[in-house]
Coordinates of C-alpha atoms in Angstrom, one line a residue:
Chain I
M1 CA 49.2 -18.5 4.2
I2 CA 49.3 -15.4 6.4
E3 CA 52.0 -12.7 6.1
L4 CA 51.8 -9.7 8.4
T5 CA 54.3 -6.9 7.9
A6 CA 54.7 -4.0 10.3
I7 CA 51.0 -4.0 11.2
S8 CA 49.8 -1.3 13.6
R9 CA 46.4 -0.5 14.8
T10 CA 45.7 2.5 17.1
F11 CA 42.4 3.4 18.8
L12 CA 41.4 6.6 20.4
V13 CA 39.9 5.8 23.9
G14 CA 38.7 9.0 25.6
G15 CA 41.0 11.2 23.4
E16 CA 44.0 9.1 24.2
P17 CA 45.7 6.9 21.6
V18 CA 45.9 3.3 22.6
H19 CA 48.2 1.2 20.5
A20 CA 46.3 -2.2 20.3
L21 CA 48.9 -3.5 17.8
R22 CA 52.5 -2.1 17.5
D23 CA 54.5 -3.1 14.3
I24 CA 53.5 -6.6 14.3
N25 CA 55.4 -9.0 12.0
L26 CA 54.0 -12.5 11.7
S27 CA 53.9 -15.3 9.2
I28 CA 51.7 -18.5 9.6
A29 CA 52.0 -21.4 7.3
T30 CA 49.1 -23.4 5.8
G31 CA 48.1 -26.1 8.3
E32 CA 49.6 -24.6 11.4
Y33 CA 48.0 -24.7 14.8
V34 CA 48.7 -21.5 16.5
A35 CA 47.6 -20.3 20.0
V36 CA 47.7 -16.6 20.9
M37 CA 48.0 -15.8 24.7
G38 CA 48.3 -12.7 26.7
P39 CA 46.6 -10.7 29.3
S40 CA 43.5 -8.5 28.7
G41 CA 44.4 -5.6 26.6
S42 CA 47.3 -7.1 25.1
G43 CA 46.0 -6.7 21.6
K44 CA 45.1 -10.4 20.9
S45 CA 41.6 -9.8 20.1
T46 CA 42.5 -6.9 17.8
L47 CA 45.0 -9.3 16.0
L48 CA 42.3 -11.8 15.5
N49 CA 40.0 -9.0 14.1
V50 CA 42.6 -7.9 11.7
L51 CA 43.4 -11.4 10.5
G52 CA 39.6 -12.0 10.1
L53 CA 39.4 -8.8 7.9
L54 CA 36.8 -7.5 10.4
D55 CA 39.2 -4.7 11.3
R56 CA 41.6 -2.6 9.2
P57 CA 45.2 -2.0 10.3
D58 CA 46.3 1.7 10.2
R59 CA 49.7 0.7 8.7
G60 CA 51.4 -2.3 7.3
S61 CA 50.7 -5.1 4.9
Y62 CA 48.6 -8.2 5.4
R63 CA 48.7 -10.9 2.7
L64 CA 46.3 -13.7 3.0
E65 CA 47.0 -16.6 0.6
G66 CA 49.1 -14.1 -1.4
I67 CA 46.3 -11.5 -1.7
E68 CA 47.2 -8.0 -0.3
T69 CA 44.1 -7.3 1.8
T70 CA 44.9 -3.7 3.1
T71 CA 44.1 -2.2 -0.3
L72 CA 40.8 -4.1 -0.9
D73 CA 37.4 -2.4 -0.4
D74 CA 34.9 -3.6 2.1
D75 CA 32.9 -5.7 -0.4
A76 CA 36.0 -7.6 -1.6
R77 CA 36.9 -8.3 2.2
A78 CA 33.5 -9.5 2.8
R79 CA 33.8 -11.9 -0.1
L80 CA 37.2 -13.1 1.1
R81 CA 35.8 -13.6 4.5
Q82 CA 33.0 -15.6 3.1
I83 CA 35.1 -18.2 1.3
R84 CA 38.5 -18.2 3.0
I85 CA 37.8 -17.5 6.9
G86 CA 35.7 -19.3 9.5
F87 CA 34.9 -17.7 12.9
V88 CA 34.2 -19.4 16.2
F89 CA 33.3 -17.0 19.1
Q90 CA 33.3 -17.3 22.9
T91 CA 29.6 -16.6 22.9
F92 CA 28.8 -18.8 20.0
H93 CA 26.8 -16.2 18.2
L94 CA 24.0 -18.5 16.9
I95 CA 20.8 -16.8 15.7
P96 CA 18.3 -17.8 18.5
R97 CA 15.3 -18.0 16.2
L98 CA 17.0 -20.4 13.8
T99 CA 17.3 -24.2 14.3
A100 CA 20.8 -25.7 14.4
E101 CA 20.4 -26.7 10.7
E102 CA 19.4 -23.3 9.7
N103 CA 22.3 -21.8 11.6
I104 CA 24.7 -24.0 9.8
E105 CA 23.2 -23.3 6.4
L106 CA 23.4 -19.4 6.9
P107 CA 26.7 -18.7 5.3
M108 CA 25.8 -20.7 2.3
I109 CA 22.5 -19.0 1.9
L110 CA 24.5 -15.6 2.1
A111 CA 26.8 -17.0 -0.5
G112 CA 23.8 -17.7 -2.8
N113 CA 24.4 -21.5 -3.1
P114 CA 21.5 -23.6 -4.5
P115 CA 19.3 -25.0 -1.7
S116 CA 19.8 -28.7 -2.8
Q117 CA 23.5 -28.3 -2.4
R118 CA 23.1 -26.6 1.0
K119 CA 21.0 -29.3 2.4
Q120 CA 23.4 -31.9 1.4
R121 CA 26.4 -30.0 2.9
V122 CA 24.4 -29.3 6.2
A123 CA 23.6 -33.1 6.5
V124 CA 27.2 -34.0 6.1
L125 CA 28.3 -31.4 8.7
L126 CA 25.6 -32.5 11.2
Q127 CA 26.8 -36.0 11.0
Q128 CA 30.6 -35.1 11.3
L129 CA 29.8 -33.1 14.5
G130 CA 27.4 -35.6 15.8
L131 CA 24.5 -33.3 15.8
T132 CA 22.1 -35.2 13.4
D133 CA 19.5 -35.7 16.2
R134 CA 19.8 -32.0 17.1
A135 CA 19.2 -30.6 13.6
Q136 CA 15.7 -29.1 14.3
H137 CA 16.6 -27.8 17.8
R138 CA 16.9 -24.1 18.4
P139 CA 20.0 -22.8 20.3
S140 CA 18.1 -22.5 23.6
Q141 CA 17.4 -26.2 23.4
L142 CA 20.9 -27.1 23.1
S143 CA 23.8 -27.4 25.6
G144 CA 26.8 -25.0 25.5
G145 CA 28.9 -27.7 23.9
Q146 CA 26.4 -28.5 21.3
Q147 CA 25.8 -24.8 20.5
Q148 CA 29.7 -24.4 19.9
R149 CA 29.7 -27.5 17.8
V150 CA 26.8 -26.0 15.7
A151 CA 29.0 -22.7 15.4
I152 CA 32.0 -24.9 14.3
A153 CA 29.9 -26.5 11.7
R154 CA 28.7 -23.1 10.6
A155 CA 32.3 -21.9 10.4
V156 CA 33.5 -24.6 8.1
A157 CA 30.4 -24.7 5.9
M158 CA 32.0 -22.8 3.1
E159 CA 35.3 -24.9 3.5
P160 CA 37.5 -22.1 4.6
S161 CA 41.3 -22.4 4.8
L162 CA 41.7 -20.4 8.0
M163 CA 39.8 -20.9 11.2
L164 CA 39.9 -18.1 13.9
A165 CA 38.6 -19.1 17.2
D166 CA 38.2 -16.4 20.0
E167 CA 38.2 -18.1 23.5
P168 CA 36.2 -21.0 22.0
T169 CA 36.0 -22.8 25.4
G170 CA 35.5 -19.7 27.5
N171 CA 31.8 -20.2 28.2
L172 CA 31.9 -24.0 28.5
D173 CA 32.6 -26.5 31.2
R174 CA 35.7 -28.6 31.2
A175 CA 34.1 -31.6 29.5
S176 CA 32.3 -29.8 26.7
G177 CA 35.4 -27.6 26.4
S178 CA 37.8 -30.4 25.6
D179 CA 35.2 -32.0 23.4
V180 CA 35.1 -28.7 21.2
I181 CA 39.0 -28.5 21.3
H182 CA 39.1 -32.1 20.0
V183 CA 36.8 -31.1 17.1
L184 CA 38.9 -28.1 16.2
E185 CA 42.2 -30.1 16.4
E186 CA 40.6 -32.9 14.3
L187 CA 39.7 -30.1 11.5
N188 CA 43.3 -28.9 11.9
R189 CA 44.6 -32.4 11.2
Q190 CA 42.5 -32.4 8.1
G191 CA 44.5 -29.3 6.8
L192 CA 42.7 -26.3 8.2
T193 CA 44.9 -23.6 9.6
L194 CA 43.8 -22.9 13.2
L195 CA 44.4 -19.9 15.2
L196 CA 43.0 -19.7 18.6
V197 CA 43.1 -16.9 21.2
T198 CA 43.0 -18.1 24.8
H199 CA 43.7 -17.3 28.5
D200 CA 43.9 -21.0 29.3
H201 CA 47.6 -22.1 29.5
E202 CA 46.7 -25.7 29.3
L203 CA 44.9 -25.0 25.9
G204 CA 47.7 -22.9 24.7
G205 CA 50.1 -25.7 25.5
R206 CA 48.3 -28.1 23.1
A207 CA 48.9 -25.9 20.0
G208 CA 51.8 -26.4 17.7
R209 CA 52.9 -22.8 18.1
L210 CA 52.5 -20.5 20.9
I211 CA 52.5 -16.7 20.6
E212 CA 52.5 -14.4 23.6
M213 CA 51.5 -10.9 23.3
R214 CA 51.8 -8.0 25.7
D215 CA 51.0 -4.2 25.1
G216 CA 50.2 -4.8 21.4
A217 CA 53.5 -6.5 20.7
I218 CA 54.5 -10.1 20.2
V219 CA 56.8 -11.0 23.1
A220 CA 57.4 -14.7 22.5
D221 CA 56.8 -16.9 19.6
S222 CA 57.7 -20.6 20.2
Q223 CA 57.2 -24.0 18.5
T224 CA 56.0 -26.5 21.1
A225 CA 57.0 -30.2 21.0
K226 CA 54.0 -31.1 18.8
G227 CA 55.5 -29.0 16.0
V228 CA 53.9 -28.3 12.7
H229 CA 51.9 -30.8 11.0
P230 CA 53.5 -32.1 7.8
Chain L
M1 CA 21.7 -14.5 -1.6
T2 CA 18.5 -15.0 -3.6
L3 CA 15.4 -13.0 -3.1
A4 CA 13.5 -16.0 -1.8
D5 CA 16.1 -16.7 0.7
R6 CA 16.2 -13.1 1.7
L7 CA 12.3 -13.0 2.2
T8 CA 12.4 -16.3 4.2
F9 CA 15.0 -14.8 6.4
A10 CA 13.0 -11.6 6.9
W11 CA 9.9 -13.8 7.6
H12 CA 11.8 -15.6 10.3
A13 CA 13.1 -12.4 11.8
L14 CA 9.5 -10.9 11.9
S15 CA 8.0 -14.1 13.4
A16 CA 10.5 -14.0 16.3
Y17 CA 8.6 -11.0 17.6
P18 CA 5.0 -12.0 16.9
L19 CA 3.2 -9.3 18.8
R20 CA 5.4 -6.5 17.7
S21 CA 5.1 -7.4 14.0
A22 CA 1.4 -8.2 14.3
L23 CA 0.7 -4.6 15.7
T24 CA 2.8 -2.9 13.1
L25 CA 1.0 -5.0 10.5
L26 CA -2.3 -3.9 11.9
A27 CA -1.5 -0.3 11.6
M28 CA -0.6 -0.8 8.0
A29 CA -3.8 -2.9 7.3
V30 CA -6.0 -0.3 9.0
A31 CA -4.4 2.6 6.8
T32 CA -4.6 0.6 3.6
S33 CA -8.2 -0.5 4.2
S34 CA -9.3 3.0 5.1
V35 CA -7.9 4.3 1.9
I36 CA -9.6 1.6 -0.3
L37 CA -12.8 1.8 1.7
L38 CA -13.1 5.6 1.2
N39 CA -12.1 5.5 -2.4
G40 CA -14.7 2.7 -3.0
L41 CA -17.4 4.6 -1.2
G42 CA -16.7 7.8 -2.9
D43 CA -16.4 6.3 -6.3
S44 CA -19.6 4.3 -5.9
A45 CA -21.5 7.4 -4.9
R46 CA -20.1 9.1 -8.0
R47 CA -21.1 6.3 -10.3
Y48 CA -24.6 6.1 -8.7
V49 CA -25.2 9.9 -9.4
V50 CA -23.8 9.6 -13.1
E51 CA -26.0 6.5 -13.7
R52 CA -29.1 8.3 -12.3
F53 CA -28.4 11.3 -14.5
T54 CA -27.6 9.4 -17.7
A55 CA -31.0 7.8 -17.2
L56 CA -32.4 11.3 -17.7
G57 CA -31.0 11.4 -21.2
T58 CA -27.8 13.0 -21.9
H59 CA -28.7 15.2 -24.9
L60 CA -31.4 17.2 -23.1
L61 CA -31.3 21.0 -22.9
I62 CA -33.1 23.0 -20.3
V63 CA -34.1 26.6 -21.0
L64 CA -34.5 28.8 -18.0
L65 CA -35.5 32.4 -17.9
G66 CA -32.7 34.9 -16.7
R67 CA -29.1 35.0 -17.2
N68 CA -26.7 34.3 -14.5
E69 CA -24.0 36.6 -15.6
T70 CA -23.0 40.0 -14.6
R71 CA -23.7 42.8 -16.9
G72 CA -22.8 46.4 -16.8
G73 CA -25.1 49.3 -16.1
P74 CA -27.6 49.8 -13.2
P75 CA -29.9 47.0 -12.3
P76 CA -33.4 47.1 -13.7
L77 CA -35.9 49.0 -11.5
L78 CA -38.7 46.6 -11.6
G79 CA -38.2 42.9 -11.3
E80 CA -35.4 41.0 -12.9
T81 CA -36.6 40.1 -16.3
P82 CA -39.5 41.8 -17.8
R83 CA -40.3 39.1 -20.3
D84 CA -41.7 35.7 -19.8
L85 CA -40.9 32.5 -21.7
T86 CA -44.1 31.7 -23.6
L87 CA -45.6 28.6 -25.2
D88 CA -44.9 30.2 -28.6
D89 CA -41.2 30.6 -27.6
A90 CA -41.1 26.8 -26.9
L91 CA -42.8 25.9 -30.2
A92 CA -40.5 28.2 -32.2
L93 CA -37.5 26.1 -31.1
L94 CA -38.7 23.4 -33.4
R95 CA -37.7 25.6 -36.3
S96 CA -33.9 24.5 -35.5
R97 CA -32.8 21.5 -37.6
V98 CA -31.0 19.9 -34.6
I99 CA -33.9 20.0 -32.1
D100 CA -36.3 17.1 -32.5
Q101 CA -38.6 17.4 -29.6
V102 CA -39.7 20.2 -27.3
A103 CA -41.8 20.1 -24.1
P104 CA -42.9 23.3 -22.4
I105 CA -43.3 22.9 -18.6
V106 CA -45.6 24.9 -16.3
V107 CA -45.2 23.9 -12.6
G108 CA -47.6 24.7 -9.7
E109 CA -49.2 23.2 -6.8
A110 CA -52.9 22.7 -6.2
P111 CA -55.3 20.4 -4.3
V112 CA -56.5 17.3 -6.2
Q113 CA -59.8 16.2 -5.2
Y114 CA -61.9 13.1 -5.7
G115 CA -65.2 12.6 -3.9
N116 CA -64.3 13.6 -0.3
R117 CA -60.5 12.9 -0.6
S118 CA -58.3 15.8 -1.4
R119 CA -54.5 16.0 -1.6
E120 CA -52.1 18.8 -2.3
A121 CA -49.9 17.8 -5.3
N122 CA -47.4 19.3 -7.6
I123 CA -49.0 19.8 -11.0
I124 CA -47.0 19.8 -14.2
G125 CA -48.5 21.4 -17.3
T126 CA -46.8 20.1 -20.4
T127 CA -47.3 18.4 -23.9
A128 CA -47.2 14.9 -25.2
E129 CA -43.4 15.1 -25.8
F130 CA -42.6 15.1 -22.0
L131 CA -43.2 11.4 -22.0
S132 CA -40.4 10.5 -24.3
L133 CA -38.2 13.4 -23.2
R134 CA -38.1 12.3 -19.6
Q135 CA -38.3 8.7 -20.5
L136 CA -41.3 8.0 -18.4
D137 CA -43.6 5.0 -18.9
M138 CA -47.3 4.5 -18.4
A139 CA -48.8 1.9 -16.0
Q140 CA -52.3 2.2 -17.4
G141 CA -54.1 4.4 -19.9
R142 CA -52.3 6.8 -22.2
F143 CA -50.3 10.0 -21.8
L144 CA -51.4 13.5 -23.0
P145 CA -52.7 13.3 -26.6
P146 CA -50.6 14.9 -29.3
A147 CA -52.8 17.9 -30.0
D148 CA -52.4 21.7 -30.3
P149 CA -50.6 22.8 -27.1
H150 CA -52.9 25.8 -27.0
W151 CA -55.9 23.7 -26.5
A152 CA -56.7 23.4 -22.6
K153 CA -58.1 19.9 -22.8
P154 CA -59.5 18.8 -19.4
V155 CA -57.4 15.5 -19.1
A156 CA -54.9 14.5 -16.4
I157 CA -52.3 11.7 -15.8
L158 CA -51.6 10.8 -12.2
G159 CA -48.5 9.4 -10.5
Q160 CA -48.9 6.1 -8.6
T161 CA -48.8 7.4 -5.1
L162 CA -51.3 10.1 -5.9
R163 CA -53.6 7.7 -7.6
K164 CA -53.4 5.3 -4.5
S165 CA -54.2 8.1 -2.1
L166 CA -57.2 9.4 -4.0
F167 CA -58.8 6.2 -5.3
S168 CA -57.2 3.5 -2.9
G169 CA -58.5 0.2 -4.4
E170 CA -60.1 1.6 -7.4
A171 CA -58.3 2.0 -10.8
G172 CA -59.1 5.6 -11.2
L173 CA -58.9 5.5 -14.9
G174 CA -61.7 7.4 -16.6
R175 CA -62.9 9.1 -13.3
W176 CA -63.1 12.9 -13.1
V177 CA -61.1 14.5 -10.5
R178 CA -61.0 18.2 -9.4
I179 CA -57.7 20.1 -9.6
G180 CA -58.0 23.6 -8.2
D181 CA -61.3 24.7 -9.4
R182 CA -61.4 22.7 -12.7
R183 CA -62.5 19.1 -13.5
F184 CA -60.2 16.8 -15.4
R185 CA -60.7 13.3 -16.6
V186 CA -58.0 10.7 -15.6
I187 CA -56.7 9.2 -18.8
G188 CA -53.5 7.6 -17.6
I189 CA -51.5 6.5 -14.6
L190 CA -47.6 6.9 -14.6
G191 CA -45.5 3.9 -14.0
S192 CA -43.6 3.9 -10.7
R193 CA -40.3 5.8 -11.1
G194 CA -39.2 6.2 -7.5
Q195 CA -37.3 9.3 -6.9
A196 CA -35.1 11.2 -9.2
F197 CA -33.4 14.3 -7.9
G198 CA -36.1 15.7 -5.8
E199 CA -38.9 15.3 -8.3
Q200 CA -41.1 12.8 -6.8
L201 CA -42.8 11.8 -10.0
D202 CA -44.9 9.4 -8.2
E203 CA -46.8 12.2 -6.4
I204 CA -47.6 14.5 -9.4
A205 CA -50.3 15.1 -11.8
I206 CA -49.7 16.1 -15.3
I207 CA -52.1 18.1 -17.3
P208 CA -51.9 19.9 -20.8
V209 CA -49.8 23.0 -20.7
A210 CA -52.6 25.4 -21.6
S211 CA -54.7 24.0 -18.9
A212 CA -52.0 24.6 -16.4
Q213 CA -51.5 28.1 -17.6
S214 CA -55.1 29.0 -17.1
L215 CA -55.3 27.1 -13.8
F216 CA -52.4 29.0 -12.4
D217 CA -53.3 32.1 -14.3
T218 CA -49.8 32.5 -15.8
P219 CA -48.8 33.3 -19.4
G220 CA -45.3 32.2 -18.8
L221 CA -43.5 28.9 -18.7
F222 CA -41.4 27.5 -15.9
R223 CA -38.9 26.1 -18.3
I224 CA -38.6 24.5 -21.6
L225 CA -37.1 20.9 -22.2
A226 CA -35.7 20.4 -25.6
R227 CA -33.8 17.5 -27.1
A228 CA -31.0 17.6 -29.5
R229 CA -31.1 15.1 -32.3
S230 CA -27.7 13.7 -31.1
L231 CA -25.1 14.3 -28.5
A232 CA -22.8 15.8 -31.1
E233 CA -25.3 18.4 -32.0
L234 CA -25.8 19.5 -28.4
D235 CA -23.7 22.7 -28.7
K236 CA -25.4 23.6 -32.1
A237 CA -28.8 23.1 -30.6
K238 CA -27.8 25.4 -27.7
Q239 CA -26.7 28.2 -30.1
D240 CA -29.9 27.8 -32.1
I241 CA -32.1 28.1 -29.0
E242 CA -30.1 31.2 -28.0
S243 CA -30.4 32.8 -31.4
I244 CA -34.1 32.1 -31.9
L245 CA -35.1 33.4 -28.5
Q246 CA -32.9 36.4 -28.8
V247 CA -34.8 37.4 -32.1
R248 CA -38.3 36.6 -30.3
H249 CA -37.2 38.7 -27.3
E250 CA -36.2 41.8 -29.3
G251 CA -32.6 41.2 -29.1
E252 CA -32.3 40.5 -25.5
R253 CA -30.3 37.4 -24.5
D254 CA -32.4 36.8 -21.3
V255 CA -32.3 32.9 -21.0
T256 CA -30.0 30.4 -19.6
I257 CA -29.6 27.0 -21.3
L258 CA -28.3 24.1 -19.3
T259 CA -27.3 21.0 -21.0
S260 CA -27.8 17.7 -18.9
N261 CA -24.3 16.9 -20.1
A262 CA -22.8 19.9 -18.3
I263 CA -24.7 19.3 -15.2
L264 CA -23.6 15.6 -15.2
G265 CA -20.0 16.7 -15.9
A266 CA -20.1 19.2 -12.9
F267 CA -21.5 16.5 -10.6
D268 CA -18.8 13.9 -11.8
K269 CA -16.1 16.5 -11.0
I270 CA -17.4 17.4 -7.7
L271 CA -17.8 13.9 -6.5
R272 CA -14.4 12.9 -7.9
S273 CA -12.6 15.6 -6.1
L274 CA -14.5 14.9 -3.0
T275 CA -13.4 11.2 -3.2
Y276 CA -9.8 12.3 -3.8
A277 CA -9.9 14.6 -0.8
V278 CA -11.3 12.0 1.6
A279 CA -8.9 9.5 0.4
G280 CA -6.1 11.9 0.7
I281 CA -6.9 12.4 4.4
A282 CA -6.9 8.6 4.8
A283 CA -3.6 8.5 3.3
I284 CA -2.2 10.3 6.2
S285 CA -2.7 7.2 8.2
L286 CA -0.5 5.4 5.7
V287 CA 2.3 7.8 6.6
V288 CA 1.7 7.1 10.3
A289 CA 1.9 3.4 9.5
G290 CA 5.1 4.0 7.7
I291 CA 6.6 5.7 10.7
L292 CA 5.6 3.0 12.9
I293 CA 7.3 0.5 10.5
M294 CA 10.4 2.7 10.7
N295 CA 10.2 2.7 14.4
V296 CA 9.9 -1.0 14.8
M297 CA 12.8 -1.6 12.5
L298 CA 15.1 0.8 14.3
I299 CA 14.3 -1.1 17.5
S300 CA 15.0 -4.3 15.7
V301 CA 18.4 -3.1 14.4
A302 CA 19.3 -2.0 17.9
Q303 CA 18.5 -5.3 19.4
R304 CA 20.1 -7.3 16.5
Q305 CA 23.6 -5.8 16.6
P306 CA 25.3 -9.1 17.4
E307 CA 23.4 -10.8 14.6
I308 CA 24.4 -8.1 12.1
G309 CA 28.0 -8.3 13.2
L310 CA 27.8 -12.2 12.7
L311 CA 26.2 -11.7 9.2
K312 CA 29.1 -9.4 8.2
A313 CA 31.7 -11.9 9.6
L314 CA 30.0 -14.6 7.6
G315 CA 30.6 -12.5 4.5
A316 CA 27.6 -10.4 4.1
T317 CA 28.5 -7.2 2.2
T318 CA 27.1 -3.8 3.3
A319 CA 24.5 -4.0 0.5
E320 CA 23.5 -7.4 1.4
V321 CA 22.7 -6.4 5.1
M322 CA 20.8 -3.3 3.7
K323 CA 18.7 -5.6 1.5
L324 CA 17.9 -8.1 4.3
F325 CA 16.5 -5.2 6.5
L326 CA 14.6 -3.7 3.5
A327 CA 13.0 -7.1 2.8
E328 CA 11.7 -7.1 6.4
A329 CA 10.2 -3.6 6.1
L330 CA 8.8 -4.5 2.7
L331 CA 7.4 -7.7 4.0
L332 CA 5.7 -5.9 6.9
S333 CA 4.2 -3.3 4.7
L334 CA 3.1 -5.8 2.1
L335 CA 1.5 -8.2 4.5
G336 CA -0.3 -5.3 6.2
A337 CA -1.5 -4.0 2.9
M338 CA -2.8 -7.5 1.9
T339 CA -4.6 -7.7 5.1
G340 CA -6.0 -4.3 4.6
I341 CA -7.2 -5.1 1.1
G342 CA -9.0 -8.1 2.5
V343 CA -10.6 -6.2 5.3
A344 CA -11.7 -3.5 2.7
L345 CA -13.2 -6.0 0.3
V346 CA -15.1 -7.8 3.0
T347 CA -16.4 -4.6 4.6
L348 CA -17.6 -3.2 1.2
D349 CA -19.2 -6.4 0.3
G350 CA -21.0 -6.3 3.7
L351 CA -22.2 -2.7 3.2
D352 CA -23.4 -3.7 -0.4
R353 CA -25.6 -6.3 1.0
L354 CA -26.8 -3.9 3.7
W355 CA -27.5 -1.1 1.4
P356 CA -28.6 -2.7 -1.9
Q357 CA -30.0 0.6 -3.6
I358 CA -26.4 1.7 -4.3
E359 CA -24.0 -0.6 -5.9
L360 CA -20.9 -0.4 -3.7
Q361 CA -17.6 -1.5 -5.5
V362 CA -13.9 -1.1 -4.9
A363 CA -12.5 1.7 -7.2
P364 CA -10.7 -0.6 -9.7
W365 CA -7.4 1.3 -9.5
S366 CA -7.2 1.5 -5.8
L367 CA -6.1 -2.2 -5.4
P368 CA -2.9 -2.1 -7.5
G369 CA -2.5 1.4 -6.1
A370 CA -2.6 0.1 -2.5
V371 CA 0.0 -2.5 -3.3
V372 CA 2.4 0.1 -5.0
V373 CA 1.9 2.5 -2.1
A374 CA 2.6 -0.2 0.5
I375 CA 5.8 -1.2 -1.4
G376 CA 6.8 2.4 -1.6
T377 CA 6.1 2.9 2.2
G378 CA 8.1 -0.1 3.1
L379 CA 11.1 1.1 1.0
V380 CA 11.0 4.7 2.1
F381 CA 10.6 4.1 5.8
G382 CA 12.8 1.0 5.7
V383 CA 15.8 2.8 4.2
I384 CA 16.8 4.6 7.4
P385 CA 16.9 1.5 9.6
A386 CA 18.4 -0.5 6.8
R387 CA 21.2 2.0 6.4
R388 CA 21.9 2.0 10.1
A389 CA 22.2 -1.8 10.1
A390 CA 24.4 -1.9 7.1
Q391 CA 26.8 0.7 8.4
L392 CA 27.4 -1.0 11.7
D393 CA 31.1 -1.9 12.6
P394 CA 31.2 -5.7 12.7
V395 CA 33.8 -5.6 15.5
V396 CA 31.8 -3.4 17.7
S397 CA 28.5 -5.1 17.0
L398 CA 29.8 -8.6 17.5
H399 CA 30.8 -7.8 21.1
R400 CA 27.4 -6.1 22.0
M401 CA 25.7 -8.7 24.0

């Protein structure tokens, strides 16, 4: 599914080069549940951005489902993001003026899907995530947990094969946090490849595979007891 | 993404900041309506003048003494032109095949008296042809009889206002009035014509040309009105008049010939350019409104960086983000223009009712023009903010909260 070979990414901060990623080699199989942990500045966010095709590595090769992405132009990368990758952010990133329903519909609108098909898919997603009675609410009228569930619904609207979650529970209390994790894990059980970045050791421990990063390099990569789903 | 979806998205974005959007829209509406209004007023004034002029007849020629062109040599020592236009000059013009009617005109001012009432009035001395040349109509009685123009018959035709002030309730027809030191019999009353370019036809008295010449003791004419058989023969008529009078004036080309067509053309041109000039000044406000749109859009792009990052994460291409923000600018300017058109139409309609003498109408091309200009303004001033939005780095903008 994901094949990273010798990926490097360097930023210039105040004239000094900062090596956010150094020579990363990583492969992730379809359906895996991977947690990436590490202190701030360890490069885990940069890794997520590179995997999500939001950022370009300076060197190396990144193959996503057999497609070499580093040579693609911006438009081709945007299209790949649109159909293959779903994002969940710590701060939800819902558009405040749109209702829950409209937020979920957005990726399908951008993709140019016909309205009737969009409405159908939104209805299914609302039901799956238990948000049907919240469809007409705006983000400000929803709890944090509900907002993150709307964001998850939006992320899977286009039926991607890879889900990237950046501290998905970081802004949530314990109860809604575990609620959101259960939703993500359920999606993973249905075959979605899940990669989540977290500080939370308990959360990291739940994943089938735990990757630890430090100073832009992978320092540990271990299969946990749960293993890879068949 | 379809155009309808894009516009819906833009509409949501604009309604998220109702006050800001409404004020921008207002600026655009004021600019559009002022352009349309000024165009409409200018164009209506032009049409009014042209209509009034056309009513005077478009194939008339007016012969004046004197040439308004510079000639070599020293200026004449005595007076400007030594020779008068005479009644026989006027009659000679009928020798041209292309001229069908001629009316000599003498103009003067004299007191008109009836009983103990007296009134200073403009007196026009002319012939029977004047009636049809100036397209006048009679309220009562008849006009000057078609007779030898040299015969100073003591008859007069009065304008409506003059009749009223002399006779008040009486009809006046058949009475004898005194004009200057002569007596004239009133044989007709002119129909009311209102005002046409300074000549207050309601306040004049018309007498035979020979009577006027002896009344004012002048052998010359003020001018000669002539009519060409058709509009096409206007130029030929002008040449004929020139050559006939040149021969009669011993080779001197000492007259100026105006065609009502040329005067009309000049008025039309002047009023047209005046309209354009005024509308051009109003168009400056369109540019101001455009800059306002750009400003508001730039603020919007700055505020919505996380949203733009999200759109890119959801697969929006650079071009798509650009189109989304262009749609917003376009929607702002179009809605503004529509409001402006509405305001202009209502205002013009109100003015039209308030001021029924002049028919006030929107210049026909100014409505599609306004829409095109609005679209242009939206696109031109939307490009910079839209480009800025499209070029944002998704990683950076996603983390701007």
